[in-house]
Coordinates of C-alpha atoms and ligand atoms in Angstrom, one line a residue:
M1 CA 0.0 0.0 0.0
A2 CA 1.4 3.4 -1.0
I3 CA 2.0 6.0 1.7
R4 CA -0.4 8.9 1.1
L5 CA 0.7 12.4 1.9
Y6 CA -0.8 15.8 1.6
N7 CA 1.2 17.8 -0.9
T8 CA 1.0 21.6 -0.4
L9 CA 2.0 22.1 -4.0
S10 CA -1.0 20.2 -5.5
G11 CA -3.3 21.0 -2.5
K12 CA -4.2 17.3 -2.5
I13 CA -3.5 14.0 -0.7
E14 CA -1.4 12.0 -3.1
D15 CA 0.3 8.6 -3.3
F16 CA 3.9 9.1 -2.4
H17 CA 6.3 7.7 -5.0
P18 CA 10.0 8.8 -4.9
I19 CA 11.9 9.6 -8.1
D20 CA 14.2 6.6 -7.5
A21 CA 12.3 3.5 -6.4
G22 CA 13.2 2.6 -2.9
H23 CA 15.2 5.7 -2.2
V24 CA 13.9 8.9 -0.7
R25 CA 15.7 12.3 -0.8
M26 CA 14.2 14.7 1.7
Y27 CA 15.1 18.1 3.1
A28 CA 13.7 19.9 6.1
C29 CA 14.3 23.6 7.0
G30 CA 16.1 23.5 10.3
P31 CA 16.4 26.0 13.1
T32 CA 17.7 29.5 13.0
V33 CA 20.1 29.2 15.9
Y34 CA 19.7 32.6 17.5
D35 CA 18.1 31.3 20.7
Y36 CA 16.8 28.1 22.3
G37 CA 14.1 26.5 20.2
H38 CA 10.6 26.5 21.6
I39 CA 8.3 23.5 21.6
G40 CA 6.4 24.9 18.6
N41 CA 9.6 24.5 16.6
F42 CA 9.9 21.0 17.9
R43 CA 6.4 20.2 16.9
T44 CA 7.5 20.6 13.3
F45 CA 10.8 18.8 13.8
I46 CA 9.0 15.9 15.5
A47 CA 6.4 15.7 12.7
V48 CA 9.3 15.4 10.2
D49 CA 11.0 12.9 12.4
L50 CA 7.9 10.7 12.4
L51 CA 7.7 10.9 8.6
Y52 CA 11.4 10.0 8.3
R53 CA 11.0 7.0 10.7
F54 CA 7.9 5.9 8.9
L55 CA 9.4 6.0 5.5
R56 CA 12.3 3.9 6.8
Q57 CA 10.0 1.5 8.5
S58 CA 8.2 1.2 5.1
G59 CA 11.4 0.0 3.5
Y60 CA 12.8 3.2 2.0
D61 CA 16.4 4.1 2.1
V62 CA 16.1 7.7 3.2
R63 CA 18.7 10.5 2.8
Y64 CA 17.4 13.2 5.1
V65 CA 19.1 16.5 5.2
M66 CA 18.4 19.5 7.5
N67 CA 20.1 22.8 7.5
I68 CA 21.2 24.9 10.4
T69 CA 20.6 28.6 9.6
D70 CA 23.6 30.1 11.3
V71 CA 23.5 33.5 9.6
D72 CA 20.4 35.6 9.2
D73 CA 19.1 39.1 10.1
K74 CA 18.3 38.1 13.7
I75 CA 21.6 36.3 14.4
I76 CA 23.6 39.2 13.0
R77 CA 21.7 41.7 15.1
N78 CA 22.1 39.7 18.3
A79 CA 25.8 38.8 17.7
S80 CA 26.6 42.5 17.2
R81 CA 24.6 43.5 20.2
D82 CA 26.7 41.0 22.3
G83 CA 29.9 42.0 20.7
V84 CA 30.8 38.5 19.5
T85 CA 31.3 36.9 16.1
V86 CA 28.4 35.2 14.3
Q87 CA 30.2 31.9 14.8
Q88 CA 30.7 32.4 18.5
Y89 CA 27.1 33.4 18.9
T90 CA 25.6 30.5 17.0
A91 CA 27.8 27.7 18.4
K92 CA 26.0 27.8 21.7
Y93 CA 22.5 27.6 20.2
T94 CA 23.5 25.0 17.6
Q95 CA 24.7 22.8 20.5
A96 CA 21.5 23.5 22.4
F97 CA 19.4 22.5 19.4
L98 CA 21.3 19.2 19.1
E99 CA 20.9 18.4 22.8
D100 CA 17.2 19.3 22.8
S101 CA 16.6 17.2 19.7
A102 CA 18.4 14.2 21.4
T103 CA 16.4 14.8 24.6
L104 CA 13.2 14.6 22.5
N105 CA 14.4 11.4 20.8
I106 CA 14.5 13.1 17.4
S107 CA 16.6 11.2 14.9
Q108 CA 19.6 13.1 13.7
P109 CA 19.4 14.1 10.0
I110 CA 22.5 15.0 7.9
L111 CA 23.2 18.5 9.1
V112 CA 24.5 21.3 6.8
R113 CA 25.4 24.7 8.0
A114 CA 24.8 27.9 6.0
T115 CA 28.1 29.5 6.9
E116 CA 30.0 26.5 5.4
H117 CA 28.3 27.1 1.9
I118 CA 28.8 30.9 1.4
Q119 CA 30.9 30.5 -1.8
E120 CA 28.4 28.1 -3.4
M121 CA 25.6 30.6 -2.6
A122 CA 27.6 33.4 -4.3
E123 CA 28.1 31.2 -7.4
F124 CA 24.5 30.3 -7.5
I125 CA 23.5 34.0 -7.4
G126 CA 26.1 34.7 -10.1
E127 CA 24.4 32.1 -12.4
L128 CA 21.0 33.6 -11.7
V129 CA 22.3 37.0 -12.8
N130 CA 23.7 35.4 -16.0
K131 CA 20.3 33.8 -16.7
G132 CA 18.6 37.1 -16.2
F133 CA 16.7 36.1 -13.0
A134 CA 18.7 38.3 -10.6
Y135 CA 20.1 41.7 -10.6
R136 CA 22.6 43.8 -8.6
T137 CA 21.7 47.1 -7.0
D138 CA 24.0 50.1 -6.6
D139 CA 25.0 49.2 -3.0
G140 CA 26.2 45.7 -4.1
S141 CA 23.1 43.7 -3.0
Y142 CA 21.4 41.2 -5.3
Y143 CA 17.7 40.6 -5.8
F144 CA 15.6 37.9 -7.5
R145 CA 13.3 39.4 -10.2
I146 CA 10.0 37.6 -9.5
A147 CA 8.4 39.0 -12.7
K148 CA 10.8 36.7 -14.6
F149 CA 9.4 33.7 -13.0
P150 CA 5.7 33.5 -14.0
E151 CA 5.0 30.5 -11.8
Y152 CA 5.8 32.6 -8.7
G153 CA 3.0 31.9 -6.2
K154 CA 2.3 28.3 -7.2
L155 CA 3.0 26.9 -3.8
S156 CA 1.3 29.5 -1.7
K157 CA -1.5 29.9 -4.3
K158 CA -1.2 33.6 -4.3
D159 CA -1.8 35.7 -7.3
F160 CA 1.0 38.2 -7.8
A161 CA 0.0 39.4 -11.2
G162 CA -0.7 42.9 -10.1
M163 CA 2.6 43.5 -8.3
T164 CA 5.0 46.2 -9.4
D165 CA 8.0 45.0 -11.3
G166 CA 11.2 46.0 -9.5
A167 CA 9.7 46.8 -6.1
R168 CA 12.1 45.3 -3.5
V169 CA 12.1 43.8 0.0
D170 CA 15.3 43.2 1.8
V171 CA 14.2 41.6 5.1
D172 CA 14.1 37.8 5.2
E173 CA 10.6 37.5 6.6
Y174 CA 7.6 39.5 5.3
E175 CA 3.9 39.3 4.8
K176 CA 2.0 37.8 1.9
D177 CA 0.7 41.0 0.4
S178 CA 4.1 42.5 0.1
A179 CA 5.5 40.1 -2.5
R180 CA 8.4 41.9 -4.2
D181 CA 11.8 41.2 -5.6
F182 CA 13.5 39.6 -2.6
A183 CA 17.1 39.8 -1.4
L184 CA 19.5 37.0 -2.5
W185 CA 22.6 38.8 -1.2
K186 CA 22.9 41.7 1.1
A187 CA 25.7 44.2 0.8
P188 CA 27.9 44.6 3.9
K189 CA 26.9 47.0 6.6
P190 CA 29.1 48.4 9.3
D191 CA 29.5 45.9 12.2
E192 CA 27.8 43.1 10.3
A193 CA 29.4 39.8 9.4
S194 CA 30.3 39.6 5.7
W195 CA 32.2 37.4 3.3
Q196 CA 34.4 38.1 0.3
T197 CA 33.1 36.3 -2.8
P198 CA 33.3 36.6 -6.6
I199 CA 30.0 38.5 -6.6
G200 CA 31.4 41.0 -4.1
P201 CA 31.4 41.2 -0.3
G202 CA 28.3 40.6 1.7
R203 CA 26.1 37.9 3.1
P204 CA 23.4 35.6 1.8
G205 CA 19.7 36.1 2.3
W206 CA 17.9 33.3 4.2
H207 CA 16.0 31.8 1.2
I208 CA 19.1 31.2 -1.0
E209 CA 20.7 29.2 1.8
C210 CA 18.1 26.4 1.6
S211 CA 18.1 26.3 -2.2
V212 CA 21.8 25.9 -2.4
M213 CA 22.3 23.4 0.4
S214 CA 19.3 21.2 -0.5
M215 CA 20.4 21.0 -4.2
E216 CA 24.0 20.4 -3.3
E217 CA 23.1 17.5 -1.0
L218 CA 20.1 16.0 -2.9
G219 CA 20.4 17.2 -6.5
P220 CA 18.4 19.7 -8.5
S221 CA 15.2 17.7 -8.2
F222 CA 14.4 15.7 -5.1
D223 CA 11.4 14.0 -3.4
L224 CA 10.2 15.9 -0.4
H225 CA 10.7 19.3 1.3
A226 CA 9.4 19.9 4.8
G227 CA 8.9 22.7 7.3
G228 CA 6.4 24.5 9.4
E229 CA 3.3 26.2 7.8
D230 CA 4.7 29.7 8.2
L231 CA 7.5 28.8 5.7
I232 CA 5.2 28.3 2.8
F233 CA 5.4 32.0 2.0
P234 CA 7.8 33.6 1.4
H235 CA 10.5 31.1 2.2
H236 CA 9.5 28.1 0.3
E237 CA 7.9 30.0 -2.6
N238 CA 11.3 31.8 -2.9
E239 CA 13.2 28.6 -2.7
I240 CA 11.2 27.2 -5.6
A241 CA 11.7 30.4 -7.7
Q242 CA 15.5 30.4 -7.2
S243 CA 16.0 26.7 -7.7
E244 CA 13.7 26.2 -10.7
A245 CA 15.0 29.4 -12.4
L246 CA 18.5 28.0 -12.1
S247 CA 18.0 24.3 -13.0
G248 CA 14.9 24.5 -15.3
Q249 CA 13.7 21.4 -13.4
Q250 CA 11.1 20.8 -10.8
F251 CA 12.7 21.4 -7.4
A252 CA 11.0 19.4 -4.7
R253 CA 8.0 17.2 -5.7
Y254 CA 6.2 16.9 -2.4
W255 CA 5.9 19.7 0.1
F256 CA 5.1 18.7 3.6
H257 CA 4.1 21.4 6.1
A258 CA 3.3 20.9 9.8
R259 CA 0.7 23.2 11.2
F260 CA 1.3 25.3 14.3
L261 CA 1.4 24.6 17.9
L262 CA -0.9 27.2 19.5
V263 CA -1.2 28.7 22.9
E264 CA -4.7 29.9 23.6
G265 CA -5.5 30.0 20.0
Q266 CA -2.3 31.9 18.9
K267 CA 0.8 30.6 17.2
M268 CA 3.5 29.8 19.8
S269 CA 6.3 32.2 18.9
K270 CA 9.2 34.1 20.2
S271 CA 7.8 37.4 19.1
L272 CA 4.5 37.0 20.9
G273 CA 6.3 35.8 24.0
N274 CA 3.8 33.0 24.6
F275 CA 6.4 30.2 24.3
F276 CA 8.0 27.4 26.3
T277 CA 11.3 26.0 25.5
L278 CA 11.9 22.3 26.1
R279 CA 14.1 23.3 29.0
D280 CA 11.4 25.5 30.5
L281 CA 9.1 22.5 30.7
V282 CA 11.7 20.1 32.0
L283 CA 12.5 22.6 34.8
K284 CA 8.8 22.5 35.8
G285 CA 9.2 18.7 36.2
H286 CA 7.7 17.5 32.9
K287 CA 9.3 14.5 31.2
P288 CA 10.8 14.7 27.6
S289 CA 8.8 11.6 26.7
S290 CA 5.5 13.4 27.7
I291 CA 6.4 16.4 25.6
R292 CA 7.2 14.2 22.6
W293 CA 4.0 12.3 23.0
L294 CA 1.9 15.5 23.4
L295 CA 3.4 16.9 20.2
T296 CA 2.5 13.8 18.2
Q297 CA -1.1 13.5 19.5
V298 CA -2.8 15.6 16.9
P299 CA -2.0 14.8 13.3
Y300 CA 0.6 17.2 11.8
R301 CA -2.0 18.8 9.5
N302 CA -4.1 20.1 12.3
Q303 CA -3.1 22.8 14.7
L304 CA -2.5 21.7 18.2
N305 CA -3.3 23.7 21.3
F306 CA -0.8 23.5 24.1
T307 CA -2.1 23.1 27.6
F308 CA -0.6 21.8 30.8
D309 CA -3.7 19.5 31.2
G310 CA -2.8 18.0 27.8
L311 CA 0.8 17.6 28.9
N312 CA -0.2 15.8 32.1
A313 CA -2.5 13.5 30.1
A314 CA 0.3 12.8 27.7
A315 CA 2.5 11.8 30.7
S316 CA -0.1 9.3 31.8
S317 CA -0.4 7.8 28.3
V318 CA 3.3 7.2 28.1
E319 CA 3.2 5.7 31.6
K320 CA 0.4 3.3 30.5
L321 CA 2.4 2.2 27.5
R322 CA 5.5 1.6 29.6
N323 CA 3.5 -0.3 32.3
F324 CA 1.9 -2.4 29.6
R325 CA 5.2 -3.4 28.2
F326 CA 6.4 -4.1 31.7
R327 CA 3.4 -6.2 32.5
L328 CA 4.0 -8.3 29.3
T329 CA 7.7 -8.7 30.0
S330 CA 7.5 -9.5 33.7
S331 CA 4.4 -11.5 34.2
K332 CA 4.2 -15.3 34.3
F333 CA 2.1 -16.9 31.6
A334 CA 0.6 -20.4 31.2
A335 CA 2.1 -22.3 28.2
G336 CA 0.3 -22.3 24.9
S337 CA -1.4 -19.7 22.8
N338 CA -4.7 -18.0 22.4
P339 CA -5.5 -17.3 18.7
A340 CA -7.6 -14.3 19.7
M341 CA -4.4 -12.6 21.0
A342 CA -2.4 -13.3 17.9
K343 CA -5.2 -11.9 15.8
L344 CA -5.4 -8.8 18.0
A345 CA -1.6 -8.2 17.7
S346 CA -1.6 -8.5 13.9
E347 CA -4.8 -6.5 13.3
T348 CA -3.4 -3.7 15.5
A349 CA -0.1 -3.7 13.6
Q350 CA -2.1 -3.3 10.4
R351 CA -4.3 -0.5 11.9
V352 CA -1.2 1.4 13.0
N353 CA 0.4 1.0 9.6
G354 CA -2.8 1.9 7.8
A355 CA -3.3 5.1 9.9
L356 CA 0.3 6.3 9.4
S357 CA 0.1 5.5 5.6
D358 CA -3.0 7.8 5.6
D359 CA -1.1 11.1 5.7
L360 CA 0.5 10.2 9.0
N361 CA -2.6 10.0 11.1
T362 CA -0.9 9.8 14.4
A363 CA -4.1 10.1 16.5
E364 CA -5.6 7.0 14.8
A365 CA -2.4 5.0 15.2
Q366 CA -2.3 5.9 18.9
G367 CA -6.0 5.0 19.2
A368 CA -5.3 1.6 17.7
I369 CA -2.4 0.8 20.1
F370 CA -4.5 1.9 23.1
D371 CA -7.3 -0.4 22.0
M372 CA -4.8 -3.3 22.0
L373 CA -3.6 -2.3 25.4
R374 CA -7.1 -2.2 26.9
K375 CA -8.1 -5.5 25.4
T376 CA -4.9 -7.2 26.3
N377 CA -5.1 -5.9 29.9
T378 CA -8.6 -7.3 30.2
A379 CA -7.3 -10.6 28.8
L380 CA -4.3 -10.5 31.2
D381 CA -6.6 -10.0 34.2
A382 CA -8.7 -13.0 33.1
G383 CA -5.5 -15.2 32.5
E384 CA -6.3 -15.5 28.8
V385 CA -2.9 -14.4 27.5
R386 CA -0.5 -17.4 27.0
Q387 CA 3.2 -17.6 26.8
D388 CA 3.3 -17.8 22.9
D389 CA 1.1 -14.7 22.5
V390 CA 3.5 -12.4 24.3
Q391 CA 6.0 -12.0 21.5
A392 CA 3.4 -10.9 18.9
L393 CA 1.9 -8.3 21.2
L394 CA 5.3 -7.0 22.1
S395 CA 6.4 -6.7 18.5
T396 CA 3.3 -4.7 17.6
L397 CA 4.1 -2.4 20.4
E398 CA 7.7 -2.1 19.4
C399 CA 6.8 -1.5 15.8
F400 CA 4.5 1.4 16.9
D401 CA 7.3 2.7 19.2
A402 CA 9.8 2.7 16.4
I403 CA 7.8 5.7 15.1
F404 CA 6.6 7.3 18.3
G405 CA 9.8 6.8 20.4
V406 CA 8.5 7.0 24.0
L407 CA 8.9 3.6 25.5
K408 CA 12.5 3.7 26.5
D409 CA 12.6 4.9 30.0
D410 CA 15.5 7.3 29.9
D411 CA 13.7 10.5 31.1
Q412 CA 15.6 10.7 34.4
P413 CA 19.2 11.0 33.0
K414 CA 17.9 13.5 30.4
M415 CA 16.2 15.5 33.1
K416 CA 19.3 15.4 35.3
A417 CA 21.3 16.8 32.3
V418 CA 18.8 19.7 32.0
L419 CA 19.1 20.2 35.8
D420 CA 22.9 20.4 35.6
W421 CA 22.6 22.9 32.7
A422 CA 20.0 25.0 34.7
R423 CA 22.4 25.2 37.6
T424 CA 25.3 26.4 35.5
A425 CA 23.0 28.8 33.6
G426 CA 21.9 30.3 37.0
R427 CA 18.2 29.4 36.4
E428 CA 16.1 30.1 39.4
D429 CA 12.9 28.3 38.3
I430 CA 14.0 24.7 39.1
S431 CA 10.9 23.0 40.5
P432 CA 10.9 20.5 43.4
Q433 CA 9.3 18.0 41.0
L434 CA 12.4 18.1 38.8
L435 CA 14.7 17.8 41.8
E436 CA 12.8 14.7 42.9
I437 CA 12.7 13.0 39.5
A438 CA 16.3 13.9 38.6
G439 CA 17.3 12.5 42.1
S440 CA 16.2 9.0 41.0
A441 CA 18.7 9.2 38.1
Q442 CA 21.5 8.9 40.7
V443 CA 20.3 5.4 41.6
T444 CA 21.3 2.8 39.0
D445 CA 19.2 -0.2 38.1
D446 CA 21.8 -2.4 39.9
D447 CA 21.5 -0.4 43.1
V448 CA 17.7 -0.8 43.0
N449 CA 17.9 -4.6 42.4
Q450 CA 20.4 -5.0 45.2
K451 CA 18.1 -3.1 47.6
L452 CA 15.1 -5.1 46.5
A453 CA 17.1 -8.3 47.2
A454 CA 18.1 -7.0 50.6
M455 CA 14.4 -6.2 51.3
E456 CA 13.4 -9.7 50.3
A457 CA 16.0 -11.2 52.6
A458 CA 14.9 -9.0 55.4
R459 CA 11.3 -10.0 55.0
K460 CA 12.2 -13.6 55.0
T461 CA 13.8 -13.3 58.4
R462 CA 10.7 -11.2 59.4
N463 CA 12.9 -8.1 59.9
F464 CA 10.1 -5.8 58.7
K465 CA 11.7 -2.8 60.2
Q466 CA 14.7 -3.2 57.9
S467 CA 12.7 -4.0 54.9
D468 CA 10.5 -0.9 55.5
A469 CA 13.6 1.2 55.9
L470 CA 15.0 0.0 52.5
R471 CA 11.7 0.7 50.8
A472 CA 11.7 4.2 52.3
E473 CA 15.2 4.8 50.9
L474 CA 14.0 3.7 47.4
T475 CA 10.9 5.9 47.6
A476 CA 13.0 8.9 48.6
A477 CA 15.2 8.2 45.5
G478 CA 12.1 8.3 43.3
I479 CA 11.7 4.5 42.9
I480 CA 8.2 3.1 43.2
V481 CA 8.0 -0.5 44.4
E482 CA 4.9 -2.5 43.8
N483 CA 4.0 -6.0 45.1
T484 CA 2.1 -7.9 42.6
K485 CA 0.9 -11.5 42.4
D486 CA 3.9 -12.2 40.1
G487 CA 6.4 -10.7 42.6
V488 CA 7.9 -7.4 43.3
R489 CA 8.0 -4.8 40.4
W490 CA 9.7 -1.4 40.4
R491 CA 9.7 1.7 38.3
R492 CA 11.0 5.2 38.4
K493 CA 8.7 8.0 39.2
Ligands
AMP1 P1 12.9 28.9 13.1 O1 14.0 28.4 14.0 O2 12.2 30.1 13.5 O3 13.4 29.1 11.6 O4 11.8 27.7 13.0 C1 12.1 26.4 12.9 C2 10.9 25.6 12.4 O5 9.8 25.7 13.4 C3 10.3 26.1 11.1 O6 10.0 24.9 10.3 C4 9.0 26.8 11.6 O7 8.0 26.8 10.6 C5 8.6 26.0 12.8 N1 7.7 26.7 13.7 C6 7.9 27.9 14.2 N2 6.9 28.2 15.1 C7 6.1 27.1 15.2 C8 4.8 26.7 15.9 N3 4.3 27.5 16.7 N4 4.3 25.5 15.6 C9 4.9 24.6 14.8 N5 6.0 24.9 14.1 C10 6.6 26.1 14.3
ZN2 ZN1 14.7 26.7 4.5

């Protein structure tokens, strides 16, 4: 069954077929590293991560490239405000982006940095000038002449027929109604970073960065280009114009756009000040896995409203999934098999796959796995799950988690790392919840197992005082101990 994806370019859901059978070449616009990313940014990166994981799970060999925008208007402004070079300024936030992505279990794409491709950008612009699609102004800046590219507007479905030829805009971000010739290259200004190139000194505009790096890594025509919905215009429209003007070929064939994460009905954004970074939420005691789950709960083509109630509900969903796996791996089962369970496992795997193939319907995939969980838990309570059924149920769960990525219980060390960072950064908003959870990261699995064995030994000699003291130590370290009919189980808070 072909994967079906909504293509912003055609405005339709289409069967996805890459140019080269079995191989996918995809590009996502990465972060502008001028500050810590907020979880709105990560909603988009997680949506693309899910797509990447699902394409791989579906048997494609995927070359997935993401850029780091490490030079743009905002970066230059902030670096010069702080009196540091652009490279010094961006190094810190590039590192933070990589750390936050790893904390959110986002697979790492092939990363390319704008400042490492400046000469290629200048060459690209030089060729656009030769072909008549770009021109130089008196100050040494270069602009793309949109009147020369009649298809301008085909992605954003805007009609620019009435615009004035030659009217220019030199900021990287602008509104839809002000479509004008946009800056490809900006002449140097005092106190601004600039590079010497064959087209003169200066620095690239934001849009040219992605055209150059994507085509260099993936060729002039590739399968899929992704980003958040705000990039459709002008960024992606401009990328198409620059790239297709140069190559004469279709640039990206499928355009994948994740819709916004909202806060009280408004886009989460730096400029509105209504944002949370990943670190802000971890400092409040929220687990990275809850945040990842929350950001996947609504399919990428619907906006998602952020609330703390939603985040707490996400935490409990992840907990249920982890407990379910724990139950399957730690309970004792009677020998044999129950055909109803094998059927449930395989039907669920198909439902998950069908939902994800349907334009990445994450909500439906999650609904399917929770159906399996409920039915299996009922069967477990009734003793109807047999030894030979366990593997099939577990592999359906793991196949689901290969996409969603929340089962691995590694929140504590990640939260501990954020806590360490917060202390060095002098953050004063460290919550008691974080301190408690991060505390349990100090205790290794071996420590816990040794203490449990000591508790068991103490109980056998009816030394309840000692066994209670050991349990209290574990509780204080954030370890929850449960006695079940199958023996003692433990988990981290
Ligand atoms: P930036 O670092 O501003 O270039 O943004 C990085 C990515 O995050 C881009 O793909 C944006 O479209 C996306 N983005 C920004 N704000 C949001 C939001 N509130 N919800 C979802 N994606 C967003
Ligand atoms: Zn881009």
